[in-house]
Short mmCIF file of C-alpha atoms and ligand atoms in Angstrom, two decimals:
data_model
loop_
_atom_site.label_atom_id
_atom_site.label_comp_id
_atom_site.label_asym_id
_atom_site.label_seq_id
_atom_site.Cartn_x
_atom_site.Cartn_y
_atom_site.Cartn_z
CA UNK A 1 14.43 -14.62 -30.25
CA UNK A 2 11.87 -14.99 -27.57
CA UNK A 3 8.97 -12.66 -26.34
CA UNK A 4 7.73 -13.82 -23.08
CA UNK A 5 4.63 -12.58 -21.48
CA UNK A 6 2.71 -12.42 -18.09
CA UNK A 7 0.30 -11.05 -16.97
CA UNK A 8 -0.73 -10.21 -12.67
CA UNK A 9 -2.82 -8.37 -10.41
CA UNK A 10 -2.80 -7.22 -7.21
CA UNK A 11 -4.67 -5.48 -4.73
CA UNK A 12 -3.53 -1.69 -2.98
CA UNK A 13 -3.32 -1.70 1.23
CA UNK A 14 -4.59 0.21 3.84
CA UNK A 15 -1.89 0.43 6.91
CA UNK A 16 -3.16 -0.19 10.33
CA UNK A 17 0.32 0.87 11.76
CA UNK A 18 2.06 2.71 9.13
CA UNK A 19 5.23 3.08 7.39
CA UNK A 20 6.61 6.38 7.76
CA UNK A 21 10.56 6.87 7.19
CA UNK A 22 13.09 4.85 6.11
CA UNK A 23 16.29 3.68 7.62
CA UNK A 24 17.83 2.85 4.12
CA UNK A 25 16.03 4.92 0.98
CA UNK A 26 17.64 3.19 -1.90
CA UNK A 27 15.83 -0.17 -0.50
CA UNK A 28 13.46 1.45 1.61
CA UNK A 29 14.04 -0.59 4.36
CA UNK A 30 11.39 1.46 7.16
CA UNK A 31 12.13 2.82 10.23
CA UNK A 32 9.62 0.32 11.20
CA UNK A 33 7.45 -2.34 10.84
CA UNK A 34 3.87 -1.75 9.84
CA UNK A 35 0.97 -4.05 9.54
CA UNK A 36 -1.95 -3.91 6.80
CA UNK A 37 -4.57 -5.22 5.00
CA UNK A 38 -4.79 -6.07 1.44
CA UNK A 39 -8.35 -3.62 -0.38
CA UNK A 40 -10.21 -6.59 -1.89
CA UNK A 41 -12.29 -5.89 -5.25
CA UNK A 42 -9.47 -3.03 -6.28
CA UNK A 43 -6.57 -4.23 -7.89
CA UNK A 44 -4.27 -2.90 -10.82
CA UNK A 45 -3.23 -5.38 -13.12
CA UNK A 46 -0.48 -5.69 -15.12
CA UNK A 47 1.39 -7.27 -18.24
CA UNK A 48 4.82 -7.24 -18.51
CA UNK A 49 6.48 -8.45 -22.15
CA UNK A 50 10.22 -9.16 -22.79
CA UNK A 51 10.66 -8.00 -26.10
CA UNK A 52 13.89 -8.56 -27.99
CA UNK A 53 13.33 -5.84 -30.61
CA UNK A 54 13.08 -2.80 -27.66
CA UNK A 55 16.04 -0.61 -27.28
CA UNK A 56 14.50 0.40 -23.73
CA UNK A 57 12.14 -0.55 -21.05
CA UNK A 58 8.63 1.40 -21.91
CA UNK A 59 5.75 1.98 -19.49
CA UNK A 60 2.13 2.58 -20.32
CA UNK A 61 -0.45 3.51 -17.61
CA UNK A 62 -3.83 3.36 -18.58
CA UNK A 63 -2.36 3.30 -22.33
CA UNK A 64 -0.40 6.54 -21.79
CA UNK A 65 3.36 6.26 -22.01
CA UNK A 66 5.41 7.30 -18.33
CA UNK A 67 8.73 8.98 -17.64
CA UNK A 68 10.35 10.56 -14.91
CA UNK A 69 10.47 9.32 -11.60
CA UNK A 70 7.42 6.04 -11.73
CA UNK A 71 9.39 5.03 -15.40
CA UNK A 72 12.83 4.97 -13.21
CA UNK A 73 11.00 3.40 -10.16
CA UNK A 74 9.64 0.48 -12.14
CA UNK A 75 13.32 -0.09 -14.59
CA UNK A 76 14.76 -0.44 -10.56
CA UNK A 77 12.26 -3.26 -10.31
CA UNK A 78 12.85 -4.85 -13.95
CA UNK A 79 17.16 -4.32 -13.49
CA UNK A 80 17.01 -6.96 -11.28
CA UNK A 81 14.38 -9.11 -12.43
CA UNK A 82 17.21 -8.93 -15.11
CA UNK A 83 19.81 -9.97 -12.93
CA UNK A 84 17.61 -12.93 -11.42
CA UNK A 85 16.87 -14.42 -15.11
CA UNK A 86 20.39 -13.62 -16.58
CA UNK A 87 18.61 -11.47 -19.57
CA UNK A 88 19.55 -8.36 -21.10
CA UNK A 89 16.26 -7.53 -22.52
CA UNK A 90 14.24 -4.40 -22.67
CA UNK A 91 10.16 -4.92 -21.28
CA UNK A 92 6.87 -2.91 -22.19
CA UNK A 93 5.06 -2.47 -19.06
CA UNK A 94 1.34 -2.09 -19.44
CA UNK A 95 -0.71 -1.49 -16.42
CA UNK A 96 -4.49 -0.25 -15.36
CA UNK A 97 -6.42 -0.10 -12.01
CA UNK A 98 -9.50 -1.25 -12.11
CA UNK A 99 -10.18 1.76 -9.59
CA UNK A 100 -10.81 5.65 -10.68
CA UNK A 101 -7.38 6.86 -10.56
CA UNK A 102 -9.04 10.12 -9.07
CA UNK A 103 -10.15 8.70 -6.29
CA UNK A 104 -7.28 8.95 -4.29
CA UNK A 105 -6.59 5.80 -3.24
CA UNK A 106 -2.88 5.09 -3.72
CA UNK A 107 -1.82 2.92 -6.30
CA UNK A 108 1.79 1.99 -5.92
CA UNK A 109 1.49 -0.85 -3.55
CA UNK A 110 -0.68 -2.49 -6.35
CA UNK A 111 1.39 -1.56 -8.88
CA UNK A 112 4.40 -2.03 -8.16
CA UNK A 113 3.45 -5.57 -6.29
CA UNK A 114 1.59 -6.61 -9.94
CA UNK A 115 5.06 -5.63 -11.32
CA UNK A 116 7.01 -7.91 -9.64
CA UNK A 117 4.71 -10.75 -9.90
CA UNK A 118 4.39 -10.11 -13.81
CA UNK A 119 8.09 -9.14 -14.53
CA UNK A 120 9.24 -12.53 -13.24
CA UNK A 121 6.16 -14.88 -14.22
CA UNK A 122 7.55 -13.69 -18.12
CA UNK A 123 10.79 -14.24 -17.18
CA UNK A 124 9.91 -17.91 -16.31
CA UNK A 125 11.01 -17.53 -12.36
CA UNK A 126 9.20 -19.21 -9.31
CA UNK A 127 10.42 -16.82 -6.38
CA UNK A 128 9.10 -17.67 -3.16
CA UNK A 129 6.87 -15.28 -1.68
CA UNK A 130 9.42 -13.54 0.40
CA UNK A 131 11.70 -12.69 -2.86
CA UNK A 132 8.62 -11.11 -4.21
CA UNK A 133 7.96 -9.10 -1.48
CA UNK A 134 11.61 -8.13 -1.38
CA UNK A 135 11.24 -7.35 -5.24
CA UNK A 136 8.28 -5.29 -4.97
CA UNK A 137 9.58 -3.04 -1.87
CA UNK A 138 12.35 -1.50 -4.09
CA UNK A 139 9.94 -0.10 -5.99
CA UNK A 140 7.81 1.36 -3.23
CA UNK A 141 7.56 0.28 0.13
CA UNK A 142 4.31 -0.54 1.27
CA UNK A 143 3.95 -2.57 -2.31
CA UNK A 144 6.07 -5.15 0.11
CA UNK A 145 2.82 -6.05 1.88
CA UNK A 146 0.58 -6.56 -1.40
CA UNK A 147 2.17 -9.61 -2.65
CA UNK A 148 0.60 -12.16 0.40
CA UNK A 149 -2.99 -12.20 1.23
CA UNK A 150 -5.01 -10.98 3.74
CA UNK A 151 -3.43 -9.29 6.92
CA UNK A 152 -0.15 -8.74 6.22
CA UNK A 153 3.17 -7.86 8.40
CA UNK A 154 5.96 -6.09 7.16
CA UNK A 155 8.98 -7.06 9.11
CA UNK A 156 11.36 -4.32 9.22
CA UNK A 157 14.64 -6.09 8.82
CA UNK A 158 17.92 -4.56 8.52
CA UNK A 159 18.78 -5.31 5.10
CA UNK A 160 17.30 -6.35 1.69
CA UNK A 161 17.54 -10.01 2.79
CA UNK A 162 15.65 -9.32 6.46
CA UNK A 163 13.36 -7.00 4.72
CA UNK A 164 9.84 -8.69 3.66
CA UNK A 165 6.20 -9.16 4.41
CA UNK A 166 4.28 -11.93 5.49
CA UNK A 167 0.80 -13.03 5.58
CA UNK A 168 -0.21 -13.01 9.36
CA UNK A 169 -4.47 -13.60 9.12
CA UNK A 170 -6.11 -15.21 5.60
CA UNK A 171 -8.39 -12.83 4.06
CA UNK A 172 -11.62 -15.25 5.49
CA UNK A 173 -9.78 -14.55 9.21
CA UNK A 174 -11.57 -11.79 10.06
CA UNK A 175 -14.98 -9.59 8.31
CA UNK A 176 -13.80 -5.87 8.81
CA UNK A 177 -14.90 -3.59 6.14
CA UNK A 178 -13.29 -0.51 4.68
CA UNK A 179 -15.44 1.87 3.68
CA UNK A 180 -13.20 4.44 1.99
CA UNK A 181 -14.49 7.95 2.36
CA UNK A 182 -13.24 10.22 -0.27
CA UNK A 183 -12.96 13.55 0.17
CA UNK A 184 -10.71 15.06 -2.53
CA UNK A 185 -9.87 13.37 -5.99
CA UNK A 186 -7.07 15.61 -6.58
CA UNK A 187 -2.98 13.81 -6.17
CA UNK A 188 -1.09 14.84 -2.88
CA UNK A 189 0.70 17.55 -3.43
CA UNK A 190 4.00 15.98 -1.56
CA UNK A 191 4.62 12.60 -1.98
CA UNK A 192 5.25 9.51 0.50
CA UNK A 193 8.81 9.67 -0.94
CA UNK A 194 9.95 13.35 0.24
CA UNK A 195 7.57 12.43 3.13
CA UNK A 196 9.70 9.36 4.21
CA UNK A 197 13.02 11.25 3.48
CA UNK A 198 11.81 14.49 5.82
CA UNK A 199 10.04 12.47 8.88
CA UNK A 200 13.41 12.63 10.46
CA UNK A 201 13.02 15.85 10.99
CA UNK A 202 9.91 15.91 13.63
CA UNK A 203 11.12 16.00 16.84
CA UNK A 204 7.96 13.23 17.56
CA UNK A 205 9.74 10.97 14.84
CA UNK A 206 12.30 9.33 17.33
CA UNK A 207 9.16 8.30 19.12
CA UNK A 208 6.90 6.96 17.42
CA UNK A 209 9.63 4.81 15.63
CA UNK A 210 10.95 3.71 19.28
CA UNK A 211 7.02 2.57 20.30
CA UNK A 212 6.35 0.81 17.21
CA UNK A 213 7.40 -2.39 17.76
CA UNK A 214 5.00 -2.63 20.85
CA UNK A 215 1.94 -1.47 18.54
CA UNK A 216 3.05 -3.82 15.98
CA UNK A 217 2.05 -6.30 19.42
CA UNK A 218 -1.16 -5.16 19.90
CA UNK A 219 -2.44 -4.34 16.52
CA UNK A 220 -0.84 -8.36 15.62
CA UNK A 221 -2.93 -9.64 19.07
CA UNK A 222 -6.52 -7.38 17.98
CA UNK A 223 -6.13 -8.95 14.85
CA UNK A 224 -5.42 -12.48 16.09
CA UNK A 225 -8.42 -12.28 18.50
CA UNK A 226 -10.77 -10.29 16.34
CA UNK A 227 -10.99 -7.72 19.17
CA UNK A 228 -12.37 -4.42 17.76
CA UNK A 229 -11.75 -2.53 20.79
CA UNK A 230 -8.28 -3.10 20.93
CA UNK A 231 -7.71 -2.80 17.13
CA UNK A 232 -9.82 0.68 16.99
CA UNK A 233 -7.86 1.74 19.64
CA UNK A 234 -4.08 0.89 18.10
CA UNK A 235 -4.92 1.67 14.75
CA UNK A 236 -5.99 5.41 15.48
CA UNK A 237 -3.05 6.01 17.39
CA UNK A 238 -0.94 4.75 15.28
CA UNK A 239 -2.69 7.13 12.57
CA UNK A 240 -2.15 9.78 14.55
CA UNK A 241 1.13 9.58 15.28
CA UNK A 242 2.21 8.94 11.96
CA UNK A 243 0.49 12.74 10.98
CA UNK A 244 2.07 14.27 14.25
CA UNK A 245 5.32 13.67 12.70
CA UNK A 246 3.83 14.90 8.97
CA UNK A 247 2.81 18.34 10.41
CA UNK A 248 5.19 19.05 12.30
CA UNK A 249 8.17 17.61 9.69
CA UNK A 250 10.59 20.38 8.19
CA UNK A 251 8.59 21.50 5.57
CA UNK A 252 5.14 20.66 7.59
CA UNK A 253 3.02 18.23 5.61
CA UNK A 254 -0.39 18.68 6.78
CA UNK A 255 -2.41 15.39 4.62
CA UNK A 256 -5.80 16.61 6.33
CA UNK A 257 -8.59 18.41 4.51
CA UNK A 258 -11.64 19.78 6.45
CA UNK A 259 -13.95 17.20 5.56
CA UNK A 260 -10.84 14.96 6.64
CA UNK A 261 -11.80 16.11 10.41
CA UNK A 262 -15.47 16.12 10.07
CA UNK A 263 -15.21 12.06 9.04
CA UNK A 264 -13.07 11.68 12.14
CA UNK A 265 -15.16 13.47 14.42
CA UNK A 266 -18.41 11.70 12.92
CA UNK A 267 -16.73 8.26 13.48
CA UNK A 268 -16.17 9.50 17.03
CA UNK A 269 -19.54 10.10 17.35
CA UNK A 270 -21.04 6.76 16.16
CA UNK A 271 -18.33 5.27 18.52
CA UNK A 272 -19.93 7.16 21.03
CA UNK A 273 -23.30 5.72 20.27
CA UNK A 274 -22.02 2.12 20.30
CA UNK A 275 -21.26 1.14 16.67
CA UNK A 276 -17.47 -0.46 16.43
CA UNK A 277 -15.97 1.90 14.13
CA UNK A 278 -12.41 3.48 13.76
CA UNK A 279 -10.54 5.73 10.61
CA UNK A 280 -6.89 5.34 9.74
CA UNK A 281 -5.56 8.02 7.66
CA UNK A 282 -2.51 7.56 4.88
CA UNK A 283 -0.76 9.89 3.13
CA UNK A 284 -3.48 11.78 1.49
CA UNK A 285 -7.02 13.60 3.27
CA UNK A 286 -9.73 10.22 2.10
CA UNK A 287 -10.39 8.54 5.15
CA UNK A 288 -10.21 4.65 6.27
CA UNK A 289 -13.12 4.01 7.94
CA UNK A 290 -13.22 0.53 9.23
CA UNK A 291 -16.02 -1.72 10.28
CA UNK A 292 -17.19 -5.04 11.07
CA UNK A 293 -19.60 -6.07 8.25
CA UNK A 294 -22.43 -6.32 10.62
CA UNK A 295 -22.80 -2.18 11.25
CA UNK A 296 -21.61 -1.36 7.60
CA UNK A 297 -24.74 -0.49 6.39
CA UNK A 298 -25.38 1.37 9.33
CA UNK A 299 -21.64 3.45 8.94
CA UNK A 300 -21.61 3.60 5.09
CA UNK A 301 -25.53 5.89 5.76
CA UNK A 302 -24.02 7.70 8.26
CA UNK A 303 -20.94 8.56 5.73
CA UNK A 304 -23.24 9.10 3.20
CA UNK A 305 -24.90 12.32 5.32
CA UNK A 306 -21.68 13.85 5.82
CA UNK A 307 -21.02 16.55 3.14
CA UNK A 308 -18.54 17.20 1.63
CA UNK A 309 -17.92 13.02 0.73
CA UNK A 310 -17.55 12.94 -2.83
CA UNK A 311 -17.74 8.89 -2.79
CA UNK A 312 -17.80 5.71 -0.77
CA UNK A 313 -16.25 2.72 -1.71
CA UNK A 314 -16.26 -0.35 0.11
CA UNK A 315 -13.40 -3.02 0.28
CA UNK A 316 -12.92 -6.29 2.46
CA UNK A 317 -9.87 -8.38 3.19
CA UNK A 318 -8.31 -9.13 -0.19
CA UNK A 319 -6.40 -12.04 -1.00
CA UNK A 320 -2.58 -11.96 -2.35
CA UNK A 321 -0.96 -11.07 -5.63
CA UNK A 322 -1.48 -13.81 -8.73
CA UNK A 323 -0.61 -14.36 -11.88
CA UNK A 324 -2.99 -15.04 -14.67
CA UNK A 325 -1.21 -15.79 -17.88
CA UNK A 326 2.26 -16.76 -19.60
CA UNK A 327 2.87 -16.95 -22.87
CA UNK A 328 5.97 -17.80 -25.07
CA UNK A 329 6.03 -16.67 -28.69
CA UNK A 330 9.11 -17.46 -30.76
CA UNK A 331 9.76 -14.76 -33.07
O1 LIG B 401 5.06 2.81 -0.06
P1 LIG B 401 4.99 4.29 0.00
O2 LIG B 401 6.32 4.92 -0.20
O3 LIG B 401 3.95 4.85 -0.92
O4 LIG B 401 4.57 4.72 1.48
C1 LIG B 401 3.33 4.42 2.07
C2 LIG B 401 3.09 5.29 3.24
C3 LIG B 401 1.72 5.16 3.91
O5 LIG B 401 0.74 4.76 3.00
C4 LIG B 401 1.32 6.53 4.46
C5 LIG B 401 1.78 4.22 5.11
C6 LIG B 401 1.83 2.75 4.77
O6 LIG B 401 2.38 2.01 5.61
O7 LIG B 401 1.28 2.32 3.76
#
């Protein structure tokens, strides 16, 4: 009998145009594309063992065992990692961010991208980068865009095939800076997943979904050409939009918190004053503030006077998904 082991990391994303809806839920292939970049310096990591002796796949977080709905998300992911290898055996999944998990910042694009990357290292399979990504996106969406480095596209697609991310900038492309402003430390109290399944229901859904491909142009082109302008420009918009459609969804998810507005009207306010500097908002009230690294130290002290900020952390392009160690024991 064979135990196989890997371990891998990976690094959560902050969307520049966002994912919000999905044509087909049981792959989440999105309503659109979306475009991010990988949170260098934060990453969960992961270790996935094949272990002949287990009558079921178990899943520790931070050394606590999981049910429920993230145990069922991550057997989706190992059922076919199964099918791929051609095993029938049951995996321990142990996983830990090497961020506070209070802080807000979600965690299931890491995770579930270190999943993938670990669940098939152990089973001894080389999958191109594309398989990954297809891997990791049945487990949660967005997790799609943490397997390749850097700035990363999300190509909608029409099916699990079509469906993947791709690297479009290296993480050296371009210096922004996120400096993450967190307001609450407390979890969302409704989830992307009901918030993907109800989007549908704002009338401004239709909308945004039928623009996105042309925002996926320009926030791909401000990237490209390191224009701020154009990128702060897109990527608040795009923000926007995507919390249009949350508030007025049937039930109304409202994400926003009022230190939530204070940030943005702050960062409007520095903008005013000269300083390139935008926010992008997911599915929760911290706020996205993004820089270039040469006024960071000028943002982050601005931040820092705002109360109501519990905590500022800073992150810069991050590189992709790895894998650090295999091991075979024969039992
Ligand atoms: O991957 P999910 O189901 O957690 O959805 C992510 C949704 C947003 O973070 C709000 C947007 C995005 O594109 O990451």
């Amino acid at each position: 009998m064979e135990n196989n082991s890997a371990t891998a990391f990976a690094s959560p994303n902050i969307a520049f145009i966002k994912y919000w809806g999905n044509a087909d839920p049981e792959l989440n292939i999105p309503s659109n594309g979306s475009i991010s970049m990988n949170l260098g310096g934060l990453s969960t990591k992961t270790t996935v063992e094949f272990i002949s002796q287990l009558k079921e796949d178990v899943l520790l977080i931070d050394d606590k065992p999981q049910n429920g709905e993230s145990l069922h998300r991550v057997k989706k992911v190992l059922n076919k990692v199964r099918d791929y290898s051609g095993t029938q055996i049951y995996a321990e999944v142990k996983s830990q961010n090497n961020f506070p998990a209070g802080t807000g910042i979600a965690s299931s694009a890491s995770a579930f991208a270190a999943l993938s990357l670990a669940a098939t290292c152990a089973s001894g399979l080389n999958l191109m980068e594309s398989e990954l990504s297809r891997l990791a996106r049945l487990g949660s969406g967005s997790a799609c865009r943490s397997i390749p480095g850097g700035f990363v596209e999300w190509q909608a697609g029409t099916d699990d095939q079509s469906s993947y991310a791709k690297s479009i900038a290296p993480s050296e492309h371009w210096d922004l800076v996120d400096c993450i402003a967190v307001v609450s430390e407390s979890h969302k109290s409704i989830g992307s997943k009901e918030g993907h399944f109800i989007a549908q229901s704002s009338p401004f859904q239709a909308t945004r979904i039928q623009e996105a491909p042309a925002r996926i142009i320009v926030c791909r082109e401000a990237i490209l050409s390191k224009d701020f302008d154009l990128f702060a420009s897109i990527v608040e918009l795009d923000s926007n939009m995507m919390h249009a459609v949350t508030m007025t969804s049937k039930p109304s998810i409202i994400y926003w918190h009022p230190t939530t507005l204070t940030v943005i009207n702050e960062v409007r306010k520095m903008r005013r004053r000269g300083i390139p500097v935008c926010y992008t908002i997911d599915a929760g009230p911290n706020v996205h503030v993004l820089c270039l690294e040469g006024s960071k130290s000028q943002v982050c002290s601005h931040l820092g006077s705002i109360p109501g900020i519990l905590e500022i952390i800073n992150s810069y392009p991050g590189g992709p998904a790895y894998c650090l160690e295999q091991s075979e024991t024969n039992n």
